[in-house]
Amino acid sequence: MTRGQVPEDQEDPRAAQPSGPDASVLADRLKERIYATITMIAVVVGLSFSDAGATGAFATVLTTAFGLWLAALVADQQAHRTVHRHLATGRELRRMLYVSSPLLSCAVGPAVMIGLAALDALSLSAALLTAAGIGVVSLFAWGCAGGLRLGGGVLLALLAGLLDAAIGVAVALVKASAGH
């Protein structure tokens, strides 16, 4: 057997890697999704204590998501230019856009909830707090998924999910206390 080969009776650890996009691309994309979710939780909790109205809340959510995305894209392009001595184009630019796209999609849930409030299906405050709750639940789900991927079983997965959800709640509490 040569160096780097895996004996036939042992499983190749690389076989567990996801197919399709590179695992580091998927990890970077998930990092952006989680970062955007935590940020949006803070934004909607802050808005729930304001008198922004549905139009103002909608505009704030959209501009926050767009601002996050644009800042990430500018930072990625600047870092790429500094390290590689050229602008990212082609495949490199598509990777940046793919990785940063969750920063835009984080506005969908809150925008839908604000739209429901604008249609008088529920109060704006309830819509914003529901959007924050959905964000916390998504953090819990990602934590559980990560815990399961670690292979520690359901208990570890639930613990990881609760820890991630607690971080989301902590962000919301900090935002609520800082704003008032």
mmCIF file of N, CA, C and O in Angstrom, residues 5-109:
data_model
loop_
_atom_site.group_PDB
_atom_site.id
_atom_site.type_symbol
_atom_site.label_atom_id
_atom_site.label_comp_id
_atom_site.label_asym_id
_atom_site.label_seq_id
_atom_site.Cartn_x
_atom_site.Cartn_y
_atom_site.Cartn_z
ATOM 1 N N GLN A 5 -3.063 5.949 0.673
ATOM 2 C CA GLN A 5 -4.136 5.010 0.350
ATOM 3 C C GLN A 5 -4.802 4.536 1.637
ATOM 4 O O GLN A 5 -4.162 4.421 2.680
ATOM 5 N N VAL A 6 -6.076 4.238 1.520
ATOM 6 C CA VAL A 6 -6.841 3.739 2.648
ATOM 7 C C VAL A 6 -7.019 2.242 2.458
ATOM 8 O O VAL A 6 -7.403 1.793 1.383
ATOM 9 N N PRO A 7 -6.696 1.447 3.505
ATOM 10 C CA PRO A 7 -6.899 -0.002 3.366
ATOM 11 C C PRO A 7 -8.353 -0.305 3.003
ATOM 12 O O PRO A 7 -9.268 0.418 3.378
ATOM 13 N N GLU A 8 -8.540 -1.381 2.257
ATOM 14 C CA GLU A 8 -9.870 -1.729 1.779
ATOM 15 C C GLU A 8 -10.847 -1.971 2.913
ATOM 16 O O GLU A 8 -12.047 -1.744 2.762
ATOM 17 N N ASP A 9 -10.386 -2.417 4.067
ATOM 18 C CA ASP A 9 -11.292 -2.714 5.169
ATOM 19 C C ASP A 9 -11.598 -1.483 6.028
ATOM 20 O O ASP A 9 -12.334 -1.572 6.995
ATOM 21 N N GLN A 10 -11.009 -0.328 5.701
ATOM 22 C CA GLN A 10 -11.279 0.901 6.442
ATOM 23 C C GLN A 10 -12.027 1.875 5.546
ATOM 24 O O GLN A 10 -11.791 1.949 4.347
ATOM 25 N N GLU A 11 -12.924 2.643 6.167
ATOM 26 C CA GLU A 11 -13.700 3.616 5.411
ATOM 27 C C GLU A 11 -12.858 4.858 5.157
ATOM 28 O O GLU A 11 -12.134 5.336 6.029
ATOM 29 N N ASP A 12 -12.950 5.390 3.959
ATOM 30 C CA ASP A 12 -12.251 6.603 3.587
ATOM 31 C C ASP A 12 -12.991 7.794 4.204
ATOM 32 O O ASP A 12 -14.169 8.012 3.919
ATOM 33 N N PRO A 13 -12.343 8.590 5.099
ATOM 34 C CA PRO A 13 -13.036 9.713 5.743
ATOM 35 C C PRO A 13 -13.491 10.766 4.739
ATOM 36 O O PRO A 13 -14.410 11.512 4.993
ATOM 37 N N ARG A 14 -12.855 10.812 3.576
ATOM 38 C CA ARG A 14 -13.266 11.780 2.564
ATOM 39 C C ARG A 14 -14.605 11.408 1.952
ATOM 40 O O ARG A 14 -15.270 12.238 1.359
ATOM 41 N N ALA A 15 -15.032 10.167 2.094
ATOM 42 C CA ALA A 15 -16.308 9.736 1.532
ATOM 43 C C ALA A 15 -17.479 10.423 2.222
ATOM 44 O O ALA A 15 -18.553 10.538 1.645
ATOM 45 N N ALA A 16 -17.284 10.900 3.434
ATOM 46 C CA ALA A 16 -18.364 11.564 4.174
ATOM 47 C C ALA A 16 -18.547 13.013 3.741
ATOM 48 O O ALA A 16 -19.477 13.668 4.160
ATOM 49 N N GLN A 17 -17.640 13.539 2.910
ATOM 50 C CA GLN A 17 -17.745 14.921 2.457
ATOM 51 C C GLN A 17 -18.950 15.080 1.542
ATOM 52 O O GLN A 17 -19.272 14.188 0.773
ATOM 53 N N PRO A 18 -19.629 16.240 1.615
ATOM 54 C CA PRO A 18 -20.769 16.447 0.745
ATOM 55 C C PRO A 18 -20.342 16.502 -0.720
ATOM 56 O O PRO A 18 -19.246 16.965 -1.031
ATOM 57 N N SER A 19 -21.203 15.980 -1.590
ATOM 58 C CA SER A 19 -20.904 16.071 -3.006
ATOM 59 C C SER A 19 -21.381 17.430 -3.502
ATOM 60 O O SER A 19 -22.140 18.118 -2.847
ATOM 61 N N GLY A 20 -20.963 17.806 -4.673
ATOM 62 C CA GLY A 20 -21.347 19.104 -5.220
ATOM 63 C C GLY A 20 -20.322 20.151 -4.832
ATOM 64 O O GLY A 20 -19.122 19.913 -4.919
ATOM 65 N N PRO A 21 -20.812 21.330 -4.391
ATOM 66 C CA PRO A 21 -19.872 22.400 -4.047
ATOM 67 C C PRO A 21 -18.888 21.969 -2.958
ATOM 68 O O PRO A 21 -19.205 21.138 -2.118
ATOM 69 N N ASP A 22 -17.729 22.559 -2.994
ATOM 70 C CA ASP A 22 -16.680 22.319 -2.015
ATOM 71 C C ASP A 22 -17.231 22.525 -0.602
ATOM 72 O O ASP A 22 -18.010 23.444 -0.353
ATOM 73 N N ALA A 23 -16.816 21.680 0.313
ATOM 74 C CA ALA A 23 -17.294 21.767 1.700
ATOM 75 C C ALA A 23 -16.976 23.124 2.313
ATOM 76 O O ALA A 23 -17.765 23.650 3.100
ATOM 77 N N SER A 24 -15.839 23.723 1.949
ATOM 78 C CA SER A 24 -15.512 25.034 2.519
ATOM 79 C C SER A 24 -16.458 26.108 1.995
ATOM 80 O O SER A 24 -16.792 27.048 2.721
ATOM 81 N N VAL A 25 -16.932 25.968 0.761
ATOM 82 C CA VAL A 25 -17.916 26.907 0.218
ATOM 83 C C VAL A 25 -19.228 26.766 0.981
ATOM 84 O O VAL A 25 -19.853 27.760 1.361
ATOM 85 N N LEU A 26 -19.647 25.528 1.211
ATOM 86 C CA LEU A 26 -20.881 25.292 1.956
ATOM 87 C C LEU A 26 -20.772 25.804 3.389
ATOM 88 O O LEU A 26 -21.725 26.377 3.927
ATOM 89 N N ALA A 27 -19.612 25.615 4.000
ATOM 90 C CA ALA A 27 -19.402 26.109 5.363
ATOM 91 C C ALA A 27 -19.449 27.636 5.394
ATOM 92 O O ALA A 27 -20.066 28.222 6.294
ATOM 93 N N ASP A 28 -18.815 28.275 4.422
ATOM 94 C CA ASP A 28 -18.838 29.740 4.365
ATOM 95 C C ASP A 28 -20.258 30.254 4.151
ATOM 96 O O ASP A 28 -20.674 31.243 4.748
ATOM 97 N N ARG A 29 -21.007 29.576 3.296
ATOM 98 C CA ARG A 29 -22.397 29.974 3.022
ATOM 99 C C ARG A 29 -23.266 29.817 4.272
ATOM 100 O O ARG A 29 -24.064 30.693 4.592
ATOM 101 N N LEU A 30 -23.090 28.722 4.978
ATOM 102 C CA LEU A 30 -23.847 28.507 6.204
ATOM 103 C C LEU A 30 -23.464 29.541 7.258
ATOM 104 O O LEU A 30 -24.330 30.057 7.976
ATOM 105 N N LYS A 31 -22.193 29.866 7.339
ATOM 106 C CA LYS A 31 -21.742 30.904 8.278
ATOM 107 C C LYS A 31 -22.461 32.217 7.990
ATOM 108 O O LYS A 31 -22.950 32.885 8.907
ATOM 109 N N GLU A 32 -22.566 32.589 6.719
ATOM 110 C CA GLU A 32 -23.256 33.826 6.348
ATOM 111 C C GLU A 32 -24.737 33.750 6.702
ATOM 112 O O GLU A 32 -25.324 34.721 7.171
ATOM 113 N N ARG A 33 -25.370 32.579 6.493
ATOM 114 C CA ARG A 33 -26.789 32.410 6.821
ATOM 115 C C ARG A 33 -27.004 32.592 8.324
ATOM 116 O O ARG A 33 -27.936 33.273 8.757
ATOM 117 N N ILE A 34 -26.138 31.999 9.131
ATOM 118 C CA ILE A 34 -26.285 32.101 10.583
ATOM 119 C C ILE A 34 -26.019 33.529 11.052
ATOM 120 O O ILE A 34 -26.767 34.079 11.861
ATOM 121 N N TYR A 35 -24.992 34.152 10.515
ATOM 122 C CA TYR A 35 -24.685 35.547 10.842
ATOM 123 C C TYR A 35 -25.871 36.444 10.475
ATOM 124 O O TYR A 35 -26.291 37.300 11.271
ATOM 125 N N ALA A 36 -26.424 36.248 9.284
ATOM 126 C CA ALA A 36 -27.555 37.066 8.839
ATOM 127 C C ALA A 36 -28.778 36.828 9.719
ATOM 128 O O ALA A 36 -29.515 37.770 10.023
ATOM 129 N N THR A 37 -28.997 35.588 10.118
ATOM 130 C CA THR A 37 -30.145 35.275 10.974
ATOM 131 C C THR A 37 -30.015 35.970 12.320
ATOM 132 O O THR A 37 -30.969 36.580 12.815
ATOM 133 N N ILE A 38 -28.837 35.902 12.915
ATOM 134 C CA ILE A 38 -28.616 36.562 14.204
ATOM 135 C C ILE A 38 -28.798 38.073 14.069
ATOM 136 O O ILE A 38 -29.438 38.719 14.901
ATOM 137 N N THR A 39 -28.261 38.637 12.997
ATOM 138 C CA THR A 39 -28.412 40.076 12.770
ATOM 139 C C THR A 39 -29.870 40.454 12.589
ATOM 140 O O THR A 39 -30.348 41.442 13.159
ATOM 141 N N MET A 40 -30.599 39.657 11.797
ATOM 142 C CA MET A 40 -32.002 39.982 11.537
ATOM 143 C C MET A 40 -32.852 39.824 12.794
ATOM 144 O O MET A 40 -33.809 40.577 12.999
ATOM 145 N N ILE A 41 -32.503 38.885 13.660
ATOM 146 C CA ILE A 41 -33.212 38.765 14.938
ATOM 147 C C ILE A 41 -33.069 40.082 15.708
ATOM 148 O O ILE A 41 -34.052 40.623 16.226
ATOM 149 N N ALA A 42 -31.868 40.594 15.773
ATOM 150 C CA ALA A 42 -31.636 41.854 16.489
ATOM 151 C C ALA A 42 -32.413 43.000 15.848
ATOM 152 O O ALA A 42 -33.005 43.826 16.555
ATOM 153 N N VAL A 43 -32.435 43.033 14.530
ATOM 154 C CA VAL A 43 -33.134 44.120 13.831
ATOM 155 C C VAL A 43 -34.639 44.066 14.095
ATOM 156 O O VAL A 43 -35.254 45.075 14.433
ATOM 157 N N VAL A 44 -35.245 42.887 13.956
ATOM 158 C CA VAL A 44 -36.706 42.823 14.116
ATOM 159 C C VAL A 44 -37.121 43.022 15.576
ATOM 160 O O VAL A 44 -38.185 43.588 15.834
ATOM 161 N N VAL A 45 -36.290 42.581 16.501
ATOM 162 C CA VAL A 45 -36.612 42.847 17.913
ATOM 163 C C VAL A 45 -36.551 44.348 18.169
ATOM 164 O O VAL A 45 -37.443 44.913 18.813
ATOM 165 N N GLY A 46 -35.530 44.995 17.669
ATOM 166 C CA GLY A 46 -35.437 46.447 17.818
ATOM 167 C C GLY A 46 -36.621 47.161 17.183
ATOM 168 O O GLY A 46 -37.192 48.094 17.760
ATOM 169 N N LEU A 47 -37.014 46.709 16.001
ATOM 170 C CA LEU A 47 -38.161 47.316 15.320
ATOM 171 C C LEU A 47 -39.466 47.104 16.081
ATOM 172 O O LEU A 47 -40.358 47.941 16.019
ATOM 173 N N SER A 48 -39.566 45.982 16.787
ATOM 174 C CA SER A 48 -40.808 45.699 17.515
ATOM 175 C C SER A 48 -41.055 46.707 18.631
ATOM 176 O O SER A 48 -42.186 46.877 19.073
ATOM 177 N N PHE A 49 -40.007 47.397 19.075
ATOM 178 C CA PHE A 49 -40.137 48.410 20.113
ATOM 179 C C PHE A 49 -40.207 49.827 19.538
ATOM 180 O O PHE A 49 -40.267 50.784 20.279
ATOM 181 N N SER A 50 -40.188 49.927 18.222
ATOM 182 C CA SER A 50 -40.198 51.246 17.593
ATOM 183 C C SER A 50 -41.594 51.574 17.076
ATOM 184 O O SER A 50 -42.494 50.747 17.105
ATOM 185 N N ASP A 51 -41.737 52.767 16.579
ATOM 186 C CA ASP A 51 -42.999 53.167 15.958
ATOM 187 C C ASP A 51 -42.793 53.350 14.455
ATOM 188 O O ASP A 51 -43.367 54.232 13.835
ATOM 189 N N ALA A 52 -41.983 52.476 13.870
ATOM 190 C CA ALA A 52 -41.609 52.600 12.464
ATOM 191 C C ALA A 52 -42.778 52.392 11.518
ATOM 192 O O ALA A 52 -42.771 52.906 10.408
ATOM 193 N N GLY A 53 -43.777 51.628 11.902
ATOM 194 C CA GLY A 53 -44.868 51.304 10.993
ATOM 195 C C GLY A 53 -44.420 50.211 10.029
ATOM 196 O O GLY A 53 -43.233 49.895 9.903
ATOM 197 N N ALA A 54 -45.380 49.637 9.327
ATOM 198 C CA ALA A 54 -45.080 48.518 8.433
ATOM 199 C C ALA A 54 -44.135 48.936 7.307
ATOM 200 O O ALA A 54 -43.188 48.211 6.975
ATOM 201 N N THR A 55 -44.365 50.104 6.723
ATOM 202 C CA THR A 55 -43.503 50.555 5.622
ATOM 203 C C THR A 55 -42.084 50.789 6.102
ATOM 204 O O THR A 55 -41.121 50.357 5.454
ATOM 205 N N GLY A 56 -41.936 51.437 7.243
ATOM 206 C CA GLY A 56 -40.602 51.686 7.784
ATOM 207 C C GLY A 56 -39.901 50.407 8.187
ATOM 208 O O GLY A 56 -38.699 50.248 7.955
ATOM 209 N N ALA A 57 -40.648 49.480 8.784
ATOM 210 C CA ALA A 57 -40.057 48.198 9.181
ATOM 211 C C ALA A 57 -39.623 47.411 7.945
ATOM 212 O O ALA A 57 -38.540 46.829 7.921
ATOM 213 N N PHE A 58 -40.475 47.404 6.921
ATOM 214 C CA PHE A 58 -40.152 46.712 5.674
ATOM 215 C C PHE A 58 -38.885 47.300 5.061
ATOM 216 O O PHE A 58 -37.968 46.568 4.673
ATOM 217 N N ALA A 59 -38.808 48.614 4.998
ATOM 218 C CA ALA A 59 -37.633 49.284 4.435
ATOM 219 C C ALA A 59 -36.386 48.987 5.265
ATOM 220 O O ALA A 59 -35.306 48.756 4.709
ATOM 221 N N THR A 60 -36.529 48.972 6.577
ATOM 222 C CA THR A 60 -35.382 48.691 7.452
ATOM 223 C C THR A 60 -34.870 47.276 7.249
ATOM 224 O O THR A 60 -33.661 47.043 7.147
ATOM 225 N N VAL A 61 -35.778 46.318 7.178
ATOM 226 C CA VAL A 61 -35.388 44.919 6.974
ATOM 227 C C VAL A 61 -34.680 44.753 5.630
ATOM 228 O O VAL A 61 -33.622 44.127 5.547
ATOM 229 N N LEU A 62 -35.251 45.328 4.575
ATOM 230 C CA LEU A 62 -34.644 45.190 3.247
ATOM 231 C C LEU A 62 -33.295 45.902 3.157
ATOM 232 O O LEU A 62 -32.342 45.351 2.592
ATOM 233 N N THR A 63 -33.210 47.115 3.703
ATOM 234 C CA THR A 63 -31.932 47.824 3.628
ATOM 235 C C THR A 63 -30.871 47.168 4.506
ATOM 236 O O THR A 63 -29.688 47.187 4.158
ATOM 237 N N THR A 64 -31.284 46.576 5.618
ATOM 238 C CA THR A 64 -30.331 45.846 6.454
ATOM 239 C C THR A 64 -29.763 44.654 5.689
ATOM 240 O O THR A 64 -28.543 44.452 5.648
ATOM 241 N N ALA A 65 -30.632 43.873 5.076
ATOM 242 C CA ALA A 65 -30.176 42.706 4.314
ATOM 243 C C ALA A 65 -29.289 43.131 3.146
ATOM 244 O O ALA A 65 -28.221 42.546 2.921
ATOM 245 N N PHE A 66 -29.713 44.156 2.417
ATOM 246 C CA PHE A 66 -28.920 44.625 1.284
ATOM 247 C C PHE A 66 -27.585 45.183 1.753
ATOM 248 O O PHE A 66 -26.538 44.919 1.140
ATOM 249 N N GLY A 67 -27.600 45.922 2.854
ATOM 250 C CA GLY A 67 -26.353 46.476 3.395
ATOM 251 C C GLY A 67 -25.396 45.390 3.856
ATOM 252 O O GLY A 67 -24.187 45.472 3.608
ATOM 253 N N LEU A 68 -25.921 44.356 4.524
ATOM 254 C CA LEU A 68 -25.070 43.227 4.932
ATOM 255 C C LEU A 68 -24.438 42.556 3.718
ATOM 256 O O LEU A 68 -23.247 42.249 3.704
ATOM 257 N N TRP A 69 -25.271 42.305 2.708
ATOM 258 C CA TRP A 69 -24.785 41.636 1.500
ATOM 259 C C TRP A 69 -23.718 42.475 0.804
ATOM 260 O O TRP A 69 -22.659 41.965 0.441
ATOM 261 N N LEU A 70 -23.994 43.757 0.626
ATOM 262 C CA LEU A 70 -23.051 44.628 -0.059
ATOM 263 C C LEU A 70 -21.741 44.752 0.720
ATOM 264 O O LEU A 70 -20.646 44.704 0.137
ATOM 265 N N ALA A 71 -21.826 44.872 2.042
ATOM 266 C CA ALA A 71 -20.613 44.953 2.868
ATOM 267 C C ALA A 71 -19.790 43.675 2.744
ATOM 268 O O ALA A 71 -18.560 43.732 2.627
ATOM 269 N N ALA A 72 -20.451 42.522 2.747
ATOM 270 C CA ALA A 72 -19.728 41.253 2.610
ATOM 271 C C ALA A 72 -19.077 41.153 1.246
ATOM 272 O O ALA A 72 -17.919 40.711 1.119
ATOM 273 N N LEU A 73 -19.797 41.562 0.225
ATOM 274 C CA LEU A 73 -19.247 41.496 -1.130
ATOM 275 C C LEU A 73 -18.043 42.422 -1.291
ATOM 276 O O LEU A 73 -17.017 42.030 -1.854
ATOM 277 N N VAL A 74 -18.146 43.635 -0.767
ATOM 278 C CA VAL A 74 -17.028 44.577 -0.835
ATOM 279 C C VAL A 74 -15.831 44.037 -0.048
ATOM 280 O O VAL A 74 -14.686 44.069 -0.521
ATOM 281 N N ALA A 75 -16.079 43.509 1.154
ATOM 282 C CA ALA A 75 -14.988 42.964 1.967
ATOM 283 C C ALA A 75 -14.340 41.762 1.283
ATOM 284 O O ALA A 75 -13.105 41.648 1.266
ATOM 285 N N ASP A 76 -15.152 40.875 0.720
ATOM 286 C CA ASP A 76 -14.599 39.715 0.007
ATOM 287 C C ASP A 76 -13.762 40.155 -1.187
ATOM 288 O O ASP A 76 -12.674 39.629 -1.426
ATOM 289 N N GLN A 77 -14.277 41.106 -1.943
ATOM 290 C CA GLN A 77 -13.550 41.574 -3.136
ATOM 291 C C GLN A 77 -12.246 42.263 -2.721
ATOM 292 O O GLN A 77 -11.203 42.044 -3.334
ATOM 293 N N GLN A 78 -12.298 43.065 -1.678
ATOM 294 C CA GLN A 78 -11.085 43.751 -1.218
ATOM 295 C C GLN A 78 -10.057 42.744 -0.700
ATOM 296 O O GLN A 78 -8.867 42.857 -0.993
ATOM 297 N N ALA A 79 -10.509 41.767 0.068
ATOM 298 C CA ALA A 79 -9.589 40.743 0.578
ATOM 299 C C ALA A 79 -8.989 39.953 -0.576
ATOM 300 O O ALA A 79 -7.781 39.673 -0.582
ATOM 301 N N HIS A 80 -9.822 39.605 -1.536
ATOM 302 C CA HIS A 80 -9.335 38.857 -2.693
ATOM 303 C C HIS A 80 -8.291 39.674 -3.452
ATOM 304 O O HIS A 80 -7.223 39.170 -3.816
ATOM 305 N N ARG A 81 -8.609 40.944 -3.695
ATOM 306 C CA ARG A 81 -7.693 41.823 -4.426
ATOM 307 C C ARG A 81 -6.369 41.973 -3.675
ATOM 308 O O ARG A 81 -5.291 41.951 -4.280
ATOM 309 N N THR A 82 -6.432 42.081 -2.373
ATOM 310 C CA THR A 82 -5.215 42.259 -1.580
ATOM 311 C C THR A 82 -4.357 40.997 -1.586
ATOM 312 O O THR A 82 -3.147 41.067 -1.753
ATOM 313 N N VAL A 83 -4.983 39.856 -1.433
ATOM 314 C CA VAL A 83 -4.240 38.599 -1.360
ATOM 315 C C VAL A 83 -3.776 38.126 -2.737
ATOM 316 O O VAL A 83 -2.632 37.712 -2.913
ATOM 317 N N HIS A 84 -4.668 38.194 -3.732
ATOM 318 C CA HIS A 84 -4.366 37.619 -5.053
ATOM 319 C C HIS A 84 -3.885 38.640 -6.073
ATOM 320 O O HIS A 84 -3.520 38.269 -7.193
ATOM 321 N N ARG A 85 -3.921 39.911 -5.725
ATOM 322 C CA ARG A 85 -3.446 40.998 -6.577
ATOM 323 C C ARG A 85 -4.233 41.149 -7.876
ATOM 324 O O ARG A 85 -3.714 41.587 -8.888
ATOM 325 N N HIS A 86 -5.506 40.775 -7.833
ATOM 326 C CA HIS A 86 -6.418 41.031 -8.960
ATOM 327 C C HIS A 86 -7.848 40.934 -8.457
ATOM 328 O O HIS A 86 -8.123 40.327 -7.422
ATOM 329 N N LEU A 87 -8.758 41.567 -9.188
ATOM 330 C CA LEU A 87 -10.171 41.497 -8.816
ATOM 331 C C LEU A 87 -10.701 40.086 -9.047
ATOM 332 O O LEU A 87 -10.271 39.398 -9.963
ATOM 333 N N ALA A 88 -11.631 39.705 -8.225
ATOM 334 C CA ALA A 88 -12.288 38.414 -8.429
ATOM 335 C C ALA A 88 -13.220 38.540 -9.626
ATOM 336 O O ALA A 88 -14.014 39.473 -9.709
ATOM 337 N N THR A 89 -13.091 37.629 -10.538
ATOM 338 C CA THR A 89 -13.962 37.582 -11.713
ATOM 339 C C THR A 89 -14.314 36.119 -11.966
ATOM 340 O O THR A 89 -13.757 35.213 -11.342
ATOM 341 N N GLY A 90 -15.240 35.905 -12.858
ATOM 342 C CA GLY A 90 -15.580 34.547 -13.260
ATOM 343 C C GLY A 90 -15.966 33.665 -12.101
ATOM 344 O O GLY A 90 -16.835 34.010 -11.292
ATOM 345 N N ARG A 91 -15.292 32.524 -11.999
ATOM 346 C CA ARG A 91 -15.600 31.535 -10.968
ATOM 347 C C ARG A 91 -15.442 32.097 -9.560
ATOM 348 O O ARG A 91 -16.250 31.829 -8.671
ATOM 349 N N GLU A 92 -14.406 32.909 -9.337
ATOM 350 C CA GLU A 92 -14.171 33.486 -8.004
ATOM 351 C C GLU A 92 -15.314 34.421 -7.602
ATOM 352 O O GLU A 92 -15.780 34.402 -6.465
ATOM 353 N N LEU A 93 -15.762 35.240 -8.539
ATOM 354 C CA LEU A 93 -16.856 36.167 -8.257
ATOM 355 C C LEU A 93 -18.161 35.408 -8.049
ATOM 356 O O LEU A 93 -18.942 35.741 -7.146
ATOM 357 N N ARG A 94 -18.417 34.376 -8.840
ATOM 358 C CA ARG A 94 -19.625 33.566 -8.654
ATOM 359 C C ARG A 94 -19.621 32.914 -7.278
ATOM 360 O O ARG A 94 -20.652 32.822 -6.622
ATOM 361 N N ARG A 95 -18.447 32.470 -6.820
ATOM 362 C CA ARG A 95 -18.343 31.882 -5.481
ATOM 363 C C ARG A 95 -18.719 32.923 -4.432
ATOM 364 O O ARG A 95 -19.481 32.650 -3.510
ATOM 365 N N MET A 96 -18.182 34.145 -4.565
ATOM 366 C CA MET A 96 -18.501 35.213 -3.612
ATOM 367 C C MET A 96 -19.995 35.491 -3.584
ATOM 368 O O MET A 96 -20.585 35.645 -2.506
ATOM 369 N N LEU A 97 -20.609 35.572 -4.744
ATOM 370 C CA LEU A 97 -22.044 35.840 -4.817
ATOM 371 C C LEU A 97 -22.854 34.697 -4.217
ATOM 372 O O LEU A 97 -23.840 34.918 -3.512
ATOM 373 N N TYR A 98 -22.438 33.465 -4.476
ATOM 374 C CA TYR A 98 -23.128 32.291 -3.943
ATOM 375 C C TYR A 98 -23.022 32.243 -2.424
ATOM 376 O O TYR A 98 -24.007 32.025 -1.731
ATOM 377 N N VAL A 99 -21.828 32.490 -1.917
ATOM 378 C CA VAL A 99 -21.605 32.435 -0.468
ATOM 379 C C VAL A 99 -22.360 33.550 0.242
ATOM 380 O O VAL A 99 -22.927 33.342 1.314
ATOM 381 N N SER A 100 -22.421 34.723 -0.355
ATOM 382 C CA SER A 100 -23.041 35.866 0.333
ATOM 383 C C SER A 100 -24.554 35.958 0.137
ATOM 384 O O SER A 100 -25.205 36.746 0.823
ATOM 385 N N SER A 101 -25.129 35.169 -0.747
ATOM 386 C CA SER A 101 -26.564 35.293 -1.024
ATOM 387 C C SER A 101 -27.471 35.077 0.190
ATOM 388 O O SER A 101 -28.543 35.699 0.259
ATOM 389 N N PRO A 102 -27.111 34.256 1.185
ATOM 390 C CA PRO A 102 -27.990 34.157 2.361
ATOM 391 C C PRO A 102 -28.155 35.486 3.105
ATOM 392 O O PRO A 102 -29.128 35.671 3.836
ATOM 393 N N LEU A 103 -27.226 36.401 2.912
ATOM 394 C CA LEU A 103 -27.363 37.704 3.544
ATOM 395 C C LEU A 103 -28.565 38.455 2.976
ATOM 396 O O LEU A 103 -29.168 39.280 3.668
ATOM 397 N N LEU A 104 -28.926 38.172 1.734
ATOM 398 C CA LEU A 104 -30.122 38.768 1.143
ATOM 399 C C LEU A 104 -31.373 37.984 1.538
ATOM 400 O O LEU A 104 -32.405 38.565 1.865
ATOM 401 N N SER A 105 -31.268 36.678 1.519
ATOM 402 C CA SER A 105 -32.454 35.853 1.775
ATOM 403 C C SER A 105 -32.924 35.930 3.227
ATOM 404 O O SER A 105 -34.065 35.572 3.520
ATOM 405 N N CYS A 106 -32.084 36.436 4.126
ATOM 406 C CA CYS A 106 -32.499 36.547 5.529
ATOM 407 C C CYS A 106 -33.640 37.528 5.708
ATOM 408 O O CYS A 106 -34.323 37.510 6.733
ATOM 409 N N ALA A 107 -33.909 38.355 4.709
ATOM 410 C CA ALA A 107 -34.993 39.331 4.801
ATOM 411 C C ALA A 107 -36.346 38.746 4.424
ATOM 412 O O ALA A 107 -37.381 39.358 4.711
ATOM 413 N N VAL A 108 -36.376 37.573 3.802
ATOM 414 C CA VAL A 108 -37.637 37.027 3.289
ATOM 415 C C VAL A 108 -38.649 36.780 4.407
ATOM 416 O O VAL A 108 -39.797 37.242 4.328
ATOM 417 N N GLY A 109 -38.253 36.050 5.442
ATOM 418 C CA GLY A 109 -39.187 35.749 6.538
ATOM 419 C C GLY A 109 -39.737 37.000 7.199
ATOM 420 O O GLY A 109 -40.964 37.162 7.305
#
